[in-house]
Amino acid sequence: IFLDLKLHDIPNTVASAMLSLSQLRVNMVNLHAGGGIRMMRDAADALHTLGPGRPLIIAVTVLTSLDQEVLANELLIGEMLSETVLRYAGNAKTAGLDGVVCSPHEAPAVHRTYGTDFLTVTPGIRPAGGDKGDQKRVATPEEARRLGSDYIVVGRPITRAADPVSIYRRCVHDFLGTS
């Protein structure tokens, strides 16, 4: 179970929240890399005290609904989106996190730079021909696999489908190459 709450607050609050959330017996939790290295480190340190079986902790780099224009004009981030993702991923690695949330298109650069053991969790996954919705940096499950995504996040294409199980199975088949 991936508890996708995207925590973003002062370091002490996020660390305490992580310990509370770990009681839910989830497999993966996340926070926003924009909270800085100390926030991420304190959260990771709190979870690492739990030892083996603790939830994986990953950082959201740049939401897949954002593009270069939004970064520059609304968030006043002057760096290229791809460089921002890599910087945030590096901060997450420095902080001791297990990986990051990024678009499938950024997964190859994250793995090249930080290693294949540093996880990439990739949202914005849409079956071929699917509606993008508010997502800007999207890929099919098969494209995500080819690009090296470790995990994919498929939300609305499943939850809004007339036959959610069928779409789920199709995504699993396309991502894993199995039935």
XYZ file of C-alpha atoms in Angstrom:
179
model
C 0.000 0.000 0.000
C 1.380 3.381 -1.077
C 0.159 6.121 1.258
C 0.376 9.098 -1.099
C -0.050 12.022 1.310
C 2.888 14.152 0.067
C 3.774 15.559 3.483
C 5.352 19.021 3.519
C 5.846 20.843 6.822
C 8.551 21.667 9.337
C 11.013 18.813 10.007
C 9.702 17.852 13.468
C 6.083 17.720 12.299
C 6.882 15.533 9.276
C 9.084 13.170 11.326
C 6.315 12.751 13.919
C 3.734 12.235 11.187
C 5.882 9.524 9.583
C 6.043 7.595 12.857
C 2.266 7.883 13.255
C 1.644 6.794 9.659
C 3.932 3.793 10.061
C 1.361 2.368 12.492
C -0.962 1.925 9.500
C 1.317 -0.839 8.204
C 1.730 0.713 4.760
C 4.553 -0.237 2.398
C 5.462 3.212 1.090
C 5.006 6.831 2.178
C 6.015 10.104 0.594
C 6.799 13.717 1.267
C 7.647 16.753 -0.858
C 11.340 17.209 -1.661
C 10.636 20.948 -1.646
C 10.624 20.755 2.156
C 14.415 20.535 2.083
C 17.085 18.073 3.139
C 16.603 18.495 6.883
C 12.869 17.784 6.676
C 13.519 14.701 4.546
C 16.391 13.508 6.747
C 14.374 13.834 9.958
C 11.484 11.917 8.381
C 13.803 9.187 7.088
C 15.614 8.945 10.429
C 12.287 8.520 12.219
C 11.293 5.646 9.933
C 14.749 4.041 10.042
C 14.360 3.611 13.821
C 11.669 1.039 13.003
C 14.243 -1.278 11.420
C 13.463 -3.953 8.834
C 9.929 -3.926 7.505
C 9.642 -0.155 7.777
C 7.789 1.644 4.982
C 9.837 2.856 2.034
C 10.095 6.640 2.053
C 10.200 8.582 -1.189
C 10.180 12.256 -2.132
C 7.979 13.943 -4.708
C 10.243 15.934 -7.021
C 8.073 17.941 -9.444
C 4.410 17.029 -9.800
C 3.571 15.514 -13.194
C 0.821 18.113 -13.614
C 3.509 20.832 -13.804
C 5.620 21.856 -16.768
C 8.495 24.261 -17.436
C 6.145 27.219 -17.850
C 4.550 26.722 -14.421
C 7.958 26.284 -12.779
C 9.243 29.532 -14.278
C 6.168 31.763 -14.178
C 4.270 30.611 -11.103
C 6.852 29.007 -8.818
C 9.763 31.239 -9.863
C 12.094 28.276 -10.370
C 14.505 29.377 -13.082
C 16.193 26.009 -13.594
C 15.092 23.558 -16.259
C 12.457 21.109 -15.028
C 14.788 18.148 -15.635
C 17.542 19.798 -13.577
C 15.102 20.597 -10.779
C 14.015 16.951 -10.651
C 17.647 15.789 -10.489
C 18.525 18.316 -7.766
C 15.531 17.282 -5.668
C 16.417 13.610 -6.227
C 19.976 14.295 -5.086
C 18.681 16.023 -1.974
C 16.438 13.030 -1.270
C 19.369 10.630 -1.655
C 21.514 12.811 0.638
C 18.696 12.743 3.192
C 18.633 8.928 3.197
C 15.373 8.355 1.341
C 14.701 5.227 -0.730
C 13.801 7.061 -3.927
C 11.673 9.681 -5.586
C 8.441 10.324 -7.394
C 9.149 11.655 -10.891
C 7.694 11.313 -14.351
C 8.670 8.180 -16.292
C 10.600 10.433 -18.673
C 12.901 11.526 -15.833
C 13.453 8.005 -14.428
C 16.420 7.199 -16.721
C 18.336 10.308 -15.638
C 17.573 9.657 -11.958
C 18.870 6.078 -12.266
C 21.956 7.149 -14.247
C 22.801 9.796 -11.683
C 21.845 8.115 -8.392
C 21.907 4.388 -9.182
C 19.401 1.716 -10.051
C 18.818 0.945 -6.371
C 17.404 4.472 -5.873
C 13.714 3.932 -6.634
C 11.646 5.805 -9.182
C 7.902 5.854 -8.585
C 6.174 7.288 -11.633
C 2.665 8.767 -11.759
C 0.999 10.189 -14.839
C 0.522 6.686 -16.227
C -2.201 6.395 -18.832
C -3.113 3.377 -20.963
C -2.497 3.931 -24.675
C -5.133 6.311 -25.991
C -6.178 7.322 -22.473
C -7.188 10.849 -21.489
C -4.309 12.889 -20.007
C -6.595 14.828 -17.682
C -4.548 17.467 -15.840
C -1.291 15.538 -16.268
C 1.379 17.069 -18.507
C 4.253 14.560 -18.331
C 2.591 11.196 -19.011
C 3.502 7.766 -20.347
C 1.863 4.413 -20.955
C 2.685 1.535 -18.610
C 4.806 -0.049 -21.350
C 6.738 3.205 -21.896
C 7.293 3.497 -18.140
C 8.748 -0.034 -18.094
C 11.070 0.727 -21.023
C 12.202 3.952 -19.350
C 13.122 2.089 -16.155
C 10.343 3.039 -13.732
C 10.439 0.845 -10.642
C 6.798 1.449 -9.698
C 3.934 3.093 -11.559
C 1.002 5.029 -10.138
C -2.272 4.646 -12.029
C -5.196 6.461 -10.477
C -8.062 7.887 -12.495
C -7.740 5.533 -15.470
C -8.642 2.738 -13.030
C -10.952 4.497 -10.556
C -13.033 6.150 -13.295
C -13.222 3.152 -15.623
C -16.467 1.299 -16.299
C -14.465 -1.904 -15.680
C -11.653 -0.990 -13.235
C -10.380 -4.567 -12.917
C -9.900 -4.844 -16.668
C -7.909 -1.583 -16.816
C -5.849 -2.646 -13.794
C -5.004 -5.980 -15.439
C -4.125 -4.241 -18.696
C -1.760 -1.862 -16.873
C -0.118 -4.734 -14.981
C 0.298 -6.689 -18.200
C 1.759 -3.702 -20.054
C 4.114 -2.745 -17.207
C 5.301 -6.208 -16.222
C 4.832 -7.902 -19.559
C 2.756 -10.624 -17.868
C -0.904 -11.549 -17.542
